[in-house]
């Protein structure tokens, strides 16, 4: 059963690690905090 060892889908999934959308989206957090303030 090499399927598990050959499963690069999970290891090759940099989309989650490369997801800068959430980390690069400080505008949303800043705007929300500023609006509440």
JSON list of C-alpha atoms in Angstrom, two decimals:
[
{"chain": "A", "resi": 1, "resn": "UNK", "atom": "CA", "xyz": [0.00, 0.00, 0.00]},
{"chain": "A", "resi": 2, "resn": "UNK", "atom": "CA", "xyz": [2.29, 2.76, -1.28]},
{"chain": "A", "resi": 3, "resn": "UNK", "atom": "CA", "xyz": [-0.72, 4.98, -1.84]},
{"chain": "A", "resi": 4, "resn": "UNK", "atom": "CA", "xyz": [-0.21, 6.48, 1.61]},
{"chain": "A", "resi": 5, "resn": "UNK", "atom": "CA", "xyz": [3.52, 7.00, 1.09]},
{"chain": "A", "resi": 6, "resn": "UNK", "atom": "CA", "xyz": [3.00, 8.26, -2.44]},
{"chain": "A", "resi": 7, "resn": "UNK", "atom": "CA", "xyz": [0.24, 10.62, -1.36]},
{"chain": "A", "resi": 8, "resn": "UNK", "atom": "CA", "xyz": [1.98, 13.89, -2.30]},
{"chain": "A", "resi": 9, "resn": "UNK", "atom": "CA", "xyz": [-1.35, 15.65, -2.57]},
{"chain": "A", "resi": 10, "resn": "UNK", "atom": "CA", "xyz": [-1.22, 16.57, 1.11]},
{"chain": "A", "resi": 11, "resn": "UNK", "atom": "CA", "xyz": [2.51, 17.33, 1.17]},
{"chain": "A", "resi": 12, "resn": "UNK", "atom": "CA", "xyz": [2.39, 19.10, -2.19]},
{"chain": "A", "resi": 13, "resn": "UNK", "atom": "CA", "xyz": [-0.56, 21.20, -1.08]},
{"chain": "A", "resi": 14, "resn": "UNK", "atom": "CA", "xyz": [1.24, 24.53, -0.60]},
{"chain": "A", "resi": 15, "resn": "UNK", "atom": "CA", "xyz": [-2.00, 26.35, -1.25]},
{"chain": "A", "resi": 16, "resn": "UNK", "atom": "CA", "xyz": [-2.75, 26.28, 2.47]},
{"chain": "A", "resi": 17, "resn": "UNK", "atom": "CA", "xyz": [0.76, 27.33, 3.47]},
{"chain": "A", "resi": 18, "resn": "UNK", "atom": "CA", "xyz": [0.93, 29.86, 0.64]},
{"chain": "A", "resi": 19, "resn": "UNK", "atom": "CA", "xyz": [-2.47, 31.26, 1.54]},
{"chain": "A", "resi": 20, "resn": "UNK", "atom": "CA", "xyz": [-1.36, 34.89, 1.96]},
{"chain": "A", "resi": 21, "resn": "UNK", "atom": "CA", "xyz": [-4.90, 36.08, 1.40]},
{"chain": "A", "resi": 22, "resn": "UNK", "atom": "CA", "xyz": [-5.68, 35.68, 5.09]},
{"chain": "A", "resi": 23, "resn": "UNK", "atom": "CA", "xyz": [-2.31, 36.88, 6.33]},
{"chain": "A", "resi": 24, "resn": "UNK", "atom": "CA", "xyz": [-2.07, 39.64, 3.74]},
{"chain": "A", "resi": 25, "resn": "UNK", "atom": "CA", "xyz": [-5.60, 40.82, 4.49]},
{"chain": "A", "resi": 26, "resn": "UNK", "atom": "CA", "xyz": [-4.94, 43.14, 7.44]},
{"chain": "A", "resi": 27, "resn": "UNK", "atom": "CA", "xyz": [-7.21, 45.76, 5.91]},
{"chain": "A", "resi": 28, "resn": "UNK", "atom": "CA", "xyz": [-10.25, 43.75, 6.94]},
{"chain": "A", "resi": 29, "resn": "UNK", "atom": "CA", "xyz": [-9.10, 43.41, 10.53]},
{"chain": "A", "resi": 30, "resn": "UNK", "atom": "CA", "xyz": [-7.91, 47.02, 10.73]},
{"chain": "A", "resi": 31, "resn": "UNK", "atom": "CA", "xyz": [-11.11, 48.33, 9.18]},
{"chain": "A", "resi": 32, "resn": "UNK", "atom": "CA", "xyz": [-13.26, 46.28, 11.52]},
{"chain": "A", "resi": 33, "resn": "UNK", "atom": "CA", "xyz": [-11.32, 47.36, 14.59]},
{"chain": "A", "resi": 34, "resn": "UNK", "atom": "CA", "xyz": [-11.28, 51.00, 13.49]},
{"chain": "A", "resi": 35, "resn": "UNK", "atom": "CA", "xyz": [-15.01, 50.91, 12.76]},
{"chain": "A", "resi": 36, "resn": "UNK", "atom": "CA", "xyz": [-15.75, 49.53, 16.21]},
{"chain": "A", "resi": 37, "resn": "UNK", "atom": "CA", "xyz": [-13.47, 52.06, 17.84]}
]
